[in-house]
C-alpha cells in the first residue's frame, strides 16, 4: 500500500514560498505526521505475510538496489512534502534536487528490471520526526551511507558489467548527498565514521544491508537467491 | 519486427557509431529504447571499445595514484598557506588532505604487492621529510598565474571543485580496466566514494560563499555541464548526459511528470578517459 501524500504536497504548493514554515505550519505538520504514522501502522497490519521473491543473480542484485532506491525516494518525497521546521530556501531547493535524483535512480532500476521488478514496497518511517531538522538530516545521511555501502559491496557480484558502470556513476552521487547532509548537521563532518584510515568508503554485503533496511520496510523479501 | 531482427539492426547500427550521443540518437530512431533494456549493454561495449589496448590493473591504479598525488599536493599547499583558509573551514580541508594521503599510502602498498613500481611525481625524493609533498618542480596549481589558488580563497575553492569533479571522472574512466579483478574493482568504488564526499564538500563551501553570483549556482552535485568559470568548460563537457545504458533518464517518471532534465544529469557522474583527464590536469603540472 502506498502512502498518499498528494494533499500535503498541495499544501506546500499553496504557500508563496515552500520553505517559509511558520510556527502554525509546524503544528499542522506535526499533526500530519501523526496521521501518516497511523496510516503506516494500519498498513502494517494488512500487509500479507508473504515474502516477495526478488529473483536470482543480477536480477536479485538489481532488485536489491531497486528496493533501497525505493526507500530513499519515499523518504525524500515525504521529507519534501512535509518540510522540517526551519527549512531555508537553499535547503528547500537541494532537498527537491535529492528527491528527484533518487526518483531517477529508482525509475532507472525499475526500467532495467522490466517485468522482473519487485512491486512497490511499503515503507515505515515511524522512527523519523519529519518536522524536526536534526531527525530528517540524520536519517537522510543514514540512508545515503547505507546505499553507498550497498553499492560498493554489490558491484563485485554482478555478471553484467554494464550494470557495474552505471552503478559506479551513482555511487559518487550518493556520496555527494551524504556529505551534504552531514555538512548540514555539522560543517566539515562530511566523512566522520564512514571513511576508514585508508581513505576508503564503507562496503557491506547485500544480506547485511537488507537486514538493516528492513527496519524501515514493512514488505518482506525472499532473498534466498540473492548473491552475497 | 521480431526480437532477433531488432538485435540484428542494433548490431549493424553498432558498427557505425563512435560515441554515446550518436548511439542514443541512432538507437532511438530504430526502436523504442524502453523495449530493449538488456540488448543495449553489448552495444555500449562496442561503442566504447578503444583503439588502444586498455590499461592493466596496475596501470589503472597507477593513474589513480597520480591523481591522488596531484590532489594531496594541492591541499597540502593550501592548508599550509597562512591566511588562505578561514578558521571555520580549516578542519574540512585538513580531513580531505589526510584522506588523499591515505589513498597514496594505500595505493603504494597495493601496487607494490602486485609487483609493479608505484607512480611517483616529477622531482620525487624518497629521502625528503615528507616525500609525498613535492616542494617544487612538479606542480604549478596557478597554471602559470591564471588561477590565484593560494592567494585568493574563492579561487582556491573553485579549483577544489573542478579538481574533485575531474578526479571522479578519472576514476570512472578506469573502471572498465579493472572489471576482471573484483578486489581492485571494490577498492576503486570505495575510494571514489570518499572522493565524492570531497567534491560535495568543496561545492557546498563554494555555495556558502555565494550561490547566485556563481555561474554554475553550485550544488553539492553537478547539474548539467556548467563550469564555475567559462575557461573551465572542458572539465564539464559531457556531464549533461541523460542516457544511461540506453535509458533516457529524463524520460522516466518523476515526482510529477518526467524526471527534470537537470536532475537526470545530476543523478549520474560521468566518466572521462585517462588521456582526457591527464590533458585537463596538465596545465597545473610543470
Short mmCIF file of C-alpha atoms in Angstrom, two decimals:
data_model
loop_
_atom_site.label_atom_id
_atom_site.label_comp_id
_atom_site.label_asym_id
_atom_site.label_seq_id
_atom_site.Cartn_x
_atom_site.Cartn_y
_atom_site.Cartn_z
CA UNK A 1 0.00 0.00 0.00
CA UNK A 2 1.28 3.43 -0.87
CA UNK A 3 1.03 6.44 1.37
CA UNK A 4 -0.97 9.16 -0.35
CA UNK A 5 0.97 12.33 0.20
CA UNK A 6 -0.61 14.41 -2.51
CA UNK A 7 -2.82 16.51 -0.24
CA UNK A 8 0.18 17.60 1.81
CA UNK A 9 2.10 18.37 -1.35
CA UNK A 10 -0.77 20.63 -2.37
CA UNK A 11 -0.43 22.49 0.91
CA UNK A 12 3.21 23.15 0.09
CA UNK A 13 2.34 24.47 -3.36
CA UNK A 14 -0.30 26.81 -1.98
CA UNK A 15 2.26 28.61 0.09
CA UNK A 16 4.07 31.55 -1.52
CA UNK A 17 7.38 30.01 -0.57
CA UNK A 18 7.54 26.39 0.35
CA UNK A 19 10.32 27.00 2.82
CA UNK A 20 8.52 29.70 4.79
CA UNK A 21 7.46 27.42 7.58
CA UNK A 22 5.59 29.30 10.25
CA UNK A 23 5.02 28.18 13.79
CA UNK A 24 1.39 27.49 12.94
CA UNK A 25 2.52 25.42 9.99
CA UNK A 26 4.83 23.46 12.28
CA UNK A 27 1.89 22.24 14.32
CA UNK A 28 -0.06 21.45 11.17
CA UNK A 29 2.85 19.36 10.01
CA UNK A 30 3.23 17.61 13.32
CA UNK A 31 -0.43 16.66 13.08
CA UNK A 32 0.02 15.47 9.53
CA UNK A 33 2.91 13.30 10.53
CA UNK A 34 0.98 11.74 13.39
CA UNK A 35 -1.68 10.90 10.84
CA UNK A 36 0.89 9.42 8.46
CA UNK A 37 2.17 7.30 11.31
CA UNK A 38 -1.31 5.93 11.92
CA UNK A 39 -1.70 5.18 8.25
CA UNK A 40 1.60 3.30 8.23
CA UNK A 41 0.75 1.20 11.24
CA UNK A 42 -2.63 0.39 9.74
CA UNK A 43 -0.80 -0.62 6.60
CA UNK A 44 1.46 -2.93 8.55
CA UNK A 45 -1.43 -4.97 9.90
CA UNK A 46 -2.96 -5.54 6.49
CA UNK A 47 0.26 -6.43 4.64
CA UNK A 48 0.04 -10.07 3.56
CA UNK A 49 2.59 -12.14 5.38
CA UNK A 50 4.22 -13.48 2.21
CA UNK A 51 7.82 -12.79 1.20
CA UNK A 52 8.34 -11.09 -2.15
CA UNK A 53 10.75 -13.13 -4.30
CA UNK A 54 13.47 -10.84 -5.65
CA UNK A 55 14.96 -13.26 -8.20
CA UNK A 56 18.47 -14.64 -8.55
CA UNK A 57 21.83 -13.47 -9.93
CA UNK A 58 21.92 -9.99 -11.47
CA UNK A 59 18.12 -9.70 -11.27
CA UNK A 60 18.26 -10.20 -7.50
CA UNK A 61 21.07 -7.65 -7.21
CA UNK A 62 19.17 -5.08 -9.29
CA UNK A 63 16.03 -5.67 -7.23
CA UNK A 64 18.07 -5.29 -4.04
CA UNK A 65 19.29 -1.87 -5.18
CA UNK A 66 15.82 -1.03 -6.53
CA UNK A 67 14.37 -1.70 -3.07
CA UNK A 68 16.93 0.65 -1.50
CA UNK A 69 16.23 3.36 -4.07
CA UNK A 70 12.51 3.00 -3.42
CA UNK A 71 13.25 3.52 0.26
CA UNK A 72 15.33 6.65 -0.38
CA UNK A 73 12.85 8.13 -2.86
CA UNK A 74 9.93 7.55 -0.47
CA UNK A 75 11.87 9.16 2.38
CA UNK A 76 12.69 12.31 0.41
CA UNK A 77 9.21 12.51 -1.06
CA UNK A 78 7.82 12.62 2.47
CA UNK A 79 10.57 14.96 3.73
CA UNK A 80 9.89 17.41 0.90
CA UNK A 81 6.10 17.22 1.24
CA UNK A 82 6.21 17.88 5.00
CA UNK A 83 9.35 20.02 5.34
CA UNK A 84 11.07 20.34 8.70
CA UNK A 85 10.78 23.40 10.87
CA UNK A 86 13.44 25.97 9.96
CA UNK A 87 13.90 24.85 6.35
CA UNK A 88 15.79 27.55 4.41
CA UNK A 89 15.37 28.41 0.76
CA UNK A 90 18.65 26.62 -0.02
CA UNK A 91 17.55 23.53 1.96
CA UNK A 92 14.29 23.52 0.02
CA UNK A 93 15.99 23.62 -3.37
CA UNK A 94 18.54 20.94 -2.52
CA UNK A 95 16.03 18.62 -0.84
CA UNK A 96 13.97 18.76 -4.00
CA UNK A 97 17.10 18.03 -6.06
CA UNK A 98 17.96 14.98 -3.97
CA UNK A 99 14.37 13.73 -4.13
CA UNK A 100 14.34 13.97 -7.91
CA UNK A 101 17.75 12.31 -8.29
CA UNK A 102 16.68 9.39 -6.09
CA UNK A 103 13.46 9.05 -8.06
CA UNK A 104 15.61 8.96 -11.22
CA UNK A 105 17.71 6.15 -9.71
CA UNK A 106 14.59 4.26 -8.65
CA UNK A 107 12.97 4.51 -12.05
CA UNK A 108 16.23 3.56 -13.77
CA UNK A 109 16.46 0.29 -11.84
CA UNK A 110 12.77 -0.35 -12.45
CA UNK A 111 13.32 0.09 -16.18
CA UNK A 112 16.35 -2.21 -16.21
CA UNK A 113 14.36 -4.87 -14.37
CA UNK A 114 11.25 -4.66 -16.54
CA UNK A 115 8.85 -7.47 -15.68
CA UNK A 116 11.27 -8.78 -13.01
CA UNK A 117 10.96 -5.67 -10.84
CA UNK A 118 9.55 -6.25 -7.36
CA UNK A 119 6.29 -4.41 -6.61
CA UNK A 120 6.26 -1.05 -4.82
CA UNK A 121 7.45 -1.57 -1.27
CA UNK A 122 5.63 -0.44 1.86
CA UNK A 123 7.88 1.82 3.94
CA UNK A 124 7.93 2.55 7.66
CA UNK A 125 9.38 5.91 8.69
CA UNK A 126 7.86 5.90 12.16
CA UNK A 127 11.34 6.44 13.64
CA UNK A 128 11.67 9.73 11.72
CA UNK A 129 10.25 13.01 13.00
CA UNK A 130 9.73 14.81 9.72
CA UNK A 131 9.07 18.17 11.40
CA UNK A 132 12.47 18.05 13.09
CA UNK A 133 15.54 19.17 11.16
CA UNK A 134 18.07 17.03 13.01
CA UNK A 135 15.93 13.92 12.67
CA UNK A 136 15.47 14.37 8.92
CA UNK A 137 19.14 15.18 8.25
CA UNK A 138 20.34 12.30 10.43
CA UNK A 139 18.16 9.74 8.70
CA UNK A 140 18.95 11.22 5.29
CA UNK A 141 22.67 10.70 5.97
CA UNK A 142 21.98 7.22 7.32
CA UNK A 143 20.06 6.17 4.21
CA UNK A 144 22.71 7.63 1.91
CA UNK A 145 25.51 5.87 3.79
CA UNK A 146 23.58 2.61 3.66
CA UNK A 147 23.17 2.87 -0.11
CA UNK A 148 26.85 3.75 -0.60
CA UNK A 149 27.88 0.67 1.42
CA UNK A 150 25.40 -1.41 -0.53
CA UNK A 151 26.62 -0.29 -3.95
CA UNK A 152 30.30 -0.52 -3.01
CA UNK A 153 29.72 -4.10 -1.86
CA UNK A 154 27.43 -5.16 -4.71
CA UNK A 155 29.47 -4.26 -7.79
CA UNK A 156 31.79 -7.27 -7.50
CA UNK A 157 28.79 -9.63 -7.51
CA UNK A 158 27.35 -8.57 -10.88
CA UNK A 159 27.81 -10.64 -14.03
CA UNK A 160 26.71 -7.91 -16.45
CA UNK A 161 29.45 -5.28 -16.25
CA UNK A 162 27.28 -2.62 -17.90
CA UNK A 163 25.35 -2.52 -14.63
CA UNK A 164 28.65 -2.02 -12.78
CA UNK A 165 29.49 1.05 -14.88
CA UNK A 166 26.07 2.60 -14.25
CA UNK A 167 26.21 1.91 -10.53
CA UNK A 168 29.70 3.39 -10.33
CA UNK A 169 28.21 6.61 -11.71
CA UNK A 170 25.57 6.62 -8.97
CA UNK A 171 27.91 5.84 -6.05
CA UNK A 172 29.64 9.21 -6.17
CA UNK A 173 26.29 11.00 -6.43
CA UNK A 174 25.08 9.19 -3.30
CA UNK A 175 28.37 10.18 -1.66
CA UNK A 176 27.71 13.81 -2.63
CA UNK A 177 24.28 13.55 -0.98
CA UNK A 178 25.62 12.01 2.22
CA UNK A 179 28.40 14.57 2.59
CA UNK A 180 25.89 17.37 2.05
CA UNK A 181 23.52 16.19 4.79
CA UNK A 182 26.44 15.55 7.14
CA UNK A 183 27.80 19.04 6.46
CA UNK A 184 24.39 20.46 7.25
CA UNK A 185 24.37 18.73 10.62
CA UNK A 186 27.92 19.91 11.34
CA UNK A 187 30.15 21.73 8.84
CA UNK A 188 33.35 19.79 8.00
CA UNK A 189 31.98 16.47 9.31
CA UNK A 190 31.28 15.12 5.83
CA UNK A 191 33.05 11.80 6.34
CA UNK A 192 33.18 11.16 10.08
CA UNK A 193 32.91 7.46 10.81
CA UNK A 194 32.19 6.46 7.20
CA UNK A 195 35.67 6.72 5.64
CA UNK A 196 38.36 4.48 7.17
CA UNK A 197 42.04 5.17 7.87
CA UNK A 198 42.94 4.06 4.33
CA UNK A 199 40.58 6.69 2.95
CA UNK A 200 38.07 4.07 1.83
CA UNK A 201 34.30 4.43 1.96
CA UNK A 202 32.28 1.66 3.55
CA UNK A 203 31.24 -1.56 1.88
CA UNK A 204 28.77 -4.19 3.06
CA UNK A 205 27.15 -7.39 1.82
CA UNK A 206 23.61 -7.45 0.42
CA UNK A 207 22.42 -9.68 3.28
CA UNK A 208 23.61 -7.29 5.98
CA UNK A 209 22.26 -4.20 4.23
CA UNK A 210 18.84 -5.75 3.62
CA UNK A 211 18.63 -6.64 7.31
CA UNK A 212 19.43 -3.02 8.21
CA UNK A 213 16.98 -1.65 5.65
CA UNK A 214 14.19 -3.93 6.89
CA UNK A 215 13.82 -1.62 9.92
CA UNK A 216 12.24 0.88 7.53
CA UNK A 217 10.33 -1.51 5.27
CA UNK A 218 7.15 -3.45 6.03
CA UNK A 219 7.40 -5.57 2.90
CA UNK A 220 9.46 -8.72 3.47
CA UNK A 221 11.56 -10.43 0.83
CA UNK A 222 12.57 -13.90 -0.25
CA UNK A 223 16.29 -13.28 -0.74
CA UNK A 224 17.42 -16.91 -0.84
CA UNK A 225 18.90 -16.49 -4.34
CA UNK A 226 20.48 -13.10 -3.72
CA UNK A 227 24.26 -13.26 -4.35
CA UNK A 228 26.26 -12.37 -1.28
CA UNK B 1 9.77 -6.90 -36.48
CA UNK B 2 10.68 -9.70 -34.14
CA UNK B 3 13.25 -9.58 -31.38
CA UNK B 4 16.00 -11.21 -33.41
CA UNK B 5 15.59 -8.69 -36.22
CA UNK B 6 15.82 -5.84 -33.79
CA UNK B 7 19.04 -7.27 -32.44
CA UNK B 8 20.42 -7.58 -35.96
CA UNK B 9 19.55 -3.98 -36.65
CA UNK B 10 21.25 -2.95 -33.47
CA UNK B 11 24.35 -4.94 -34.34
CA UNK B 12 24.53 -3.14 -37.68
CA UNK B 13 23.95 0.21 -36.05
CA UNK B 14 26.73 -0.65 -33.61
CA UNK B 15 29.27 -0.87 -36.43
CA UNK B 16 28.79 2.73 -37.38
CA UNK B 17 28.73 4.57 -34.13
CA UNK B 18 31.56 6.15 -32.25
CA UNK B 19 30.06 7.79 -29.19
CA UNK B 20 27.21 7.53 -26.77
CA UNK B 21 25.43 10.55 -28.12
CA UNK B 22 25.39 9.12 -31.62
CA UNK B 23 24.39 5.77 -30.22
CA UNK B 24 21.37 7.21 -28.47
CA UNK B 25 20.29 9.18 -31.49
CA UNK B 26 20.62 6.28 -33.87
CA UNK B 27 19.14 3.85 -31.46
CA UNK B 28 16.10 5.97 -30.72
CA UNK B 29 15.25 6.11 -34.38
CA UNK B 30 15.38 2.34 -34.68
CA UNK B 31 13.28 1.20 -31.79
CA UNK B 32 11.70 2.36 -28.59
CA UNK B 33 14.57 2.41 -26.13
CA UNK B 34 12.26 1.10 -23.48
CA UNK B 35 11.59 -2.07 -25.39
CA UNK B 36 15.09 -3.41 -25.12
CA UNK B 37 16.80 -2.56 -21.87
CA UNK B 38 19.07 -5.60 -21.92
CA UNK B 39 20.02 -5.55 -25.57
CA UNK B 40 21.73 -2.25 -25.14
CA UNK B 41 24.54 -3.49 -22.93
CA UNK B 42 26.51 -5.26 -25.63
CA UNK B 43 26.11 -2.24 -27.89
CA UNK B 44 27.77 0.04 -25.41
CA UNK B 45 30.75 -2.24 -25.21
CA UNK B 46 31.10 -1.92 -28.93
CA UNK B 47 30.60 1.84 -28.85
CA UNK B 48 33.14 2.35 -26.10
CA UNK B 49 35.74 -0.03 -27.49
CA UNK B 50 39.03 1.79 -27.68
CA UNK B 51 41.57 1.60 -30.43
CA UNK B 52 44.41 1.43 -27.88
CA UNK B 53 44.77 -1.53 -25.53
CA UNK B 54 43.03 -0.99 -22.18
CA UNK B 55 45.15 -0.40 -19.11
CA UNK B 56 46.26 -3.32 -16.99
CA UNK B 57 45.11 -3.29 -13.37
CA UNK B 58 48.41 -1.85 -12.04
CA UNK B 59 48.40 0.78 -14.81
CA UNK B 60 44.88 1.81 -13.81
CA UNK B 61 45.86 2.03 -10.14
CA UNK B 62 48.99 4.00 -11.00
CA UNK B 63 46.85 6.56 -12.81
CA UNK B 64 44.61 6.84 -9.73
CA UNK B 65 47.77 7.26 -7.67
CA UNK B 66 48.91 10.06 -9.99
CA UNK B 67 45.61 11.89 -9.42
CA UNK B 68 45.88 11.39 -5.67
CA UNK B 69 49.40 12.85 -5.60
CA UNK B 70 48.12 15.87 -7.51
CA UNK B 71 45.25 16.28 -5.03
CA UNK B 72 47.38 15.79 -1.93
CA UNK B 73 49.91 18.38 -3.08
CA UNK B 74 47.14 20.88 -3.81
CA UNK B 75 45.53 20.56 -0.38
CA UNK B 76 48.84 20.29 1.48
CA UNK B 77 49.96 23.56 -0.05
CA UNK B 78 46.61 25.25 0.59
CA UNK B 79 46.41 24.07 4.19
CA UNK B 80 49.92 25.33 4.85
CA UNK B 81 49.40 28.76 3.28
CA UNK B 82 48.79 31.12 6.20
CA UNK B 83 45.73 33.33 5.88
CA UNK B 84 44.24 31.45 2.95
CA UNK B 85 41.54 29.26 4.54
CA UNK B 86 39.24 30.82 7.17
CA UNK B 87 39.43 29.16 10.58
CA UNK B 88 35.90 27.74 10.34
CA UNK B 89 36.79 25.86 7.15
CA UNK B 90 40.24 24.55 8.05
CA UNK B 91 39.13 21.25 9.58
CA UNK B 92 37.33 20.16 6.43
CA UNK B 93 40.28 20.73 4.14
CA UNK B 94 42.63 19.02 6.57
CA UNK B 95 40.32 15.99 6.52
CA UNK B 96 40.46 15.94 2.73
CA UNK B 97 44.26 16.26 2.72
CA UNK B 98 44.57 13.38 5.17
CA UNK B 99 42.31 11.15 3.09
CA UNK B 100 44.29 11.93 -0.08
CA UNK B 101 47.44 10.99 1.81
CA UNK B 102 45.80 7.75 2.98
CA UNK B 103 44.89 6.97 -0.64
CA UNK B 104 48.51 7.44 -1.75
CA UNK B 105 49.86 5.21 1.01
CA UNK B 106 47.27 2.51 0.42
CA UNK B 107 47.72 2.54 -3.36
CA UNK B 108 51.51 2.35 -2.92
CA UNK B 109 51.02 -0.81 -0.86
CA UNK B 110 48.54 -2.39 -3.27
CA UNK B 111 50.55 -1.63 -6.43
CA UNK B 112 53.81 -2.79 -4.83
CA UNK B 113 52.11 -6.05 -3.81
CA UNK B 114 51.28 -6.58 -7.50
CA UNK B 115 54.98 -6.49 -8.26
CA UNK B 116 54.83 -3.16 -10.05
CA UNK B 117 56.62 0.09 -9.21
CA UNK B 118 54.16 2.69 -7.92
CA UNK B 119 53.91 6.01 -9.75
CA UNK B 120 55.98 8.86 -8.36
CA UNK B 121 55.66 12.51 -9.39
CA UNK B 122 58.39 14.51 -11.07
CA UNK B 123 61.14 15.52 -8.61
CA UNK B 124 60.03 12.86 -6.12
CA UNK B 125 62.60 12.45 -3.35
CA UNK B 126 62.19 9.37 -1.17
CA UNK B 127 64.60 10.79 1.39
CA UNK B 128 62.64 14.03 1.92
CA UNK B 129 60.98 14.61 5.30
CA UNK B 130 57.59 14.27 3.62
CA UNK B 131 58.23 12.50 0.30
CA UNK B 132 54.56 12.79 -0.72
CA UNK B 133 54.85 16.59 -0.88
CA UNK B 134 56.86 17.77 -3.86
CA UNK B 135 58.30 21.10 -2.81
CA UNK B 136 58.98 22.35 -6.32
CA UNK B 137 59.23 21.34 -9.93
CA UNK B 138 56.18 19.09 -10.20
CA UNK B 139 53.06 21.23 -9.93
CA UNK B 140 52.01 24.78 -10.72
CA UNK B 141 48.45 24.96 -9.42
CA UNK B 142 48.11 28.55 -10.66
CA UNK B 143 48.53 27.34 -14.27
CA UNK B 144 51.18 29.98 -14.89
CA UNK B 145 49.30 32.65 -12.97
CA UNK B 146 45.82 32.10 -14.41
CA UNK B 147 44.25 30.94 -11.17
CA UNK B 148 45.47 32.53 -7.95
CA UNK B 149 44.59 29.49 -5.89
CA UNK B 150 46.88 30.13 -2.93
CA UNK B 151 46.33 33.87 -2.60
CA UNK B 152 42.59 34.11 -3.22
CA UNK B 153 40.31 31.84 -1.18
CA UNK B 154 37.33 31.81 -3.61
CA UNK B 155 39.72 30.72 -6.38
CA UNK B 156 41.14 28.01 -4.11
CA UNK B 157 37.60 26.69 -3.51
CA UNK B 158 36.68 26.95 -7.18
CA UNK B 159 39.63 24.78 -8.17
CA UNK B 160 38.89 22.31 -5.34
CA UNK B 161 35.52 21.88 -7.01
CA UNK B 162 36.93 21.47 -10.51
CA UNK B 163 39.74 19.12 -9.48
CA UNK B 164 37.48 16.88 -7.37
CA UNK B 165 34.82 16.66 -10.08
CA UNK B 166 37.57 15.75 -12.55
CA UNK B 167 39.13 13.09 -10.29
CA UNK B 168 35.72 11.44 -10.05
CA UNK B 169 35.56 11.27 -13.83
CA UNK B 170 39.07 9.82 -13.92
CA UNK B 171 38.13 7.02 -11.52
CA UNK B 172 35.17 6.08 -13.67
CA UNK B 173 37.26 6.10 -16.82
CA UNK B 174 39.48 3.35 -15.39
CA UNK B 175 36.71 1.09 -14.08
CA UNK B 176 36.48 -0.88 -17.37
CA UNK B 177 40.17 -1.75 -16.92
CA UNK B 178 39.63 -3.40 -13.53
CA UNK B 179 36.32 -5.22 -14.10
CA UNK B 180 38.10 -8.58 -14.13
CA UNK B 181 39.74 -8.03 -10.74
CA UNK B 182 36.94 -7.96 -8.18
CA UNK B 183 39.16 -6.86 -5.31
CA UNK B 184 40.51 -3.87 -7.22
CA UNK B 185 37.03 -3.05 -8.52
CA UNK B 186 35.66 -2.82 -4.99
CA UNK B 187 38.72 -0.82 -3.89
CA UNK B 188 38.12 1.71 -6.68
CA UNK B 189 34.44 2.02 -5.73
CA UNK B 190 35.23 2.59 -2.06
CA UNK B 191 37.96 5.09 -2.86
CA UNK B 192 35.85 7.08 -5.32
CA UNK B 193 33.00 7.18 -2.80
CA UNK B 194 35.29 9.16 -0.47
CA UNK B 195 36.31 11.42 -3.37
CA UNK B 196 32.59 12.04 -3.95
CA UNK B 197 32.42 13.38 -0.40
CA UNK B 198 35.36 15.71 -1.10
CA UNK B 199 33.67 17.06 -4.22
CA UNK B 200 30.42 17.57 -2.30
CA UNK B 201 32.25 19.46 0.43
CA UNK B 202 34.12 21.72 -2.00
CA UNK B 203 30.92 22.53 -3.87
CA UNK B 204 28.96 23.13 -0.67
CA UNK B 205 31.61 25.51 0.67
CA UNK B 206 31.54 27.35 -2.65
CA UNK B 207 27.75 27.53 -2.41
CA UNK B 208 28.07 29.10 1.04
CA UNK B 209 30.40 31.74 -0.44
CA UNK B 210 27.64 32.98 -2.71
CA UNK B 211 25.17 30.93 -4.63
CA UNK B 212 23.71 33.48 -7.01
CA UNK B 213 26.99 35.14 -8.02
CA UNK B 214 28.47 31.81 -9.13
CA UNK B 215 27.80 30.90 -12.79
CA UNK B 216 27.04 27.25 -12.03
CA UNK B 217 24.86 28.01 -8.97
CA UNK B 218 26.81 25.33 -7.13
CA UNK B 219 25.04 22.42 -5.52
CA UNK B 220 26.97 19.55 -3.92
CA UNK B 221 26.28 17.65 -7.17
CA UNK B 222 26.92 18.61 -10.80
CA UNK B 223 23.89 19.98 -12.60
CA UNK B 224 24.13 19.97 -16.39
CA UNK B 225 27.63 20.76 -17.73
CA UNK B 226 28.09 24.26 -16.36
CA UNK B 227 31.62 25.13 -15.16
CA UNK B 228 32.36 27.66 -12.38
CA UNK B 229 34.42 29.66 -14.88
CA UNK B 230 33.99 29.73 -18.65
CA UNK B 231 37.69 28.88 -19.08
CA UNK B 232 36.99 25.52 -17.41
CA UNK B 233 34.25 24.27 -19.75
CA UNK B 234 36.26 21.24 -20.91
CA UNK B 235 36.22 19.79 -17.39
CA UNK B 236 32.41 19.59 -17.53
CA UNK B 237 31.77 18.59 -21.12
CA UNK B 238 29.50 15.55 -21.22
CA UNK B 239 28.23 15.94 -17.65
CA UNK B 240 24.87 16.88 -19.16
CA UNK B 241 24.33 13.32 -20.42
CA UNK B 242 20.86 11.92 -19.75
CA UNK B 243 21.34 8.50 -21.41
CA UNK B 244 22.45 5.63 -19.16
CA UNK B 245 22.63 2.07 -20.51
CA UNK B 246 20.33 3.13 -23.32
CA UNK B 247 17.72 4.50 -20.93
CA UNK B 248 16.77 8.17 -21.30
CA UNK B 249 16.69 9.20 -17.63
CA UNK B 250 14.84 12.43 -18.45
CA UNK B 251 12.06 10.33 -19.96
CA UNK B 252 11.40 8.34 -16.76
CA UNK B 253 8.53 9.09 -14.39
CA UNK B 254 9.33 11.82 -11.90
CA UNK B 255 7.60 13.22 -8.85
CA UNK B 256 5.18 14.93 -11.21
CA UNK B 257 5.57 14.36 -14.93
CA UNK B 258 9.01 13.25 -16.10
CA UNK B 259 12.29 13.47 -14.19
CA UNK B 260 13.51 17.07 -14.67
CA UNK B 261 16.34 17.32 -17.19
CA UNK B 262 18.75 18.86 -14.67
CA UNK B 263 18.05 16.05 -12.19
CA UNK B 264 18.56 13.43 -14.89
CA UNK B 265 22.03 14.89 -15.48
CA UNK B 266 22.87 15.27 -11.79
CA UNK B 267 21.83 11.74 -10.81
CA UNK B 268 24.87 10.24 -12.59
CA UNK B 269 28.50 11.38 -12.56
CA UNK B 270 30.14 10.87 -15.94
CA UNK B 271 33.41 9.16 -16.89
CA UNK B 272 36.40 10.58 -18.72
CA UNK B 273 39.19 8.56 -20.29
CA UNK B 274 42.59 8.75 -18.62
CA UNK B 275 44.04 10.60 -21.61
CA UNK B 276 41.42 13.34 -21.26
CA UNK B 277 41.96 13.71 -17.53
CA UNK B 278 45.73 13.88 -17.98
CA UNK B 279 45.36 16.64 -20.53
CA UNK B 280 42.94 18.52 -18.24
CA UNK B 281 45.43 18.34 -15.37
CA UNK B 282 48.49 19.13 -17.48
CA UNK B 283 48.24 22.97 -17.24
CA UNK B 284 48.76 22.53 -13.48
CA UNK B 285 51.91 20.48 -13.83
CA UNK B 286 55.39 21.65 -14.73
#
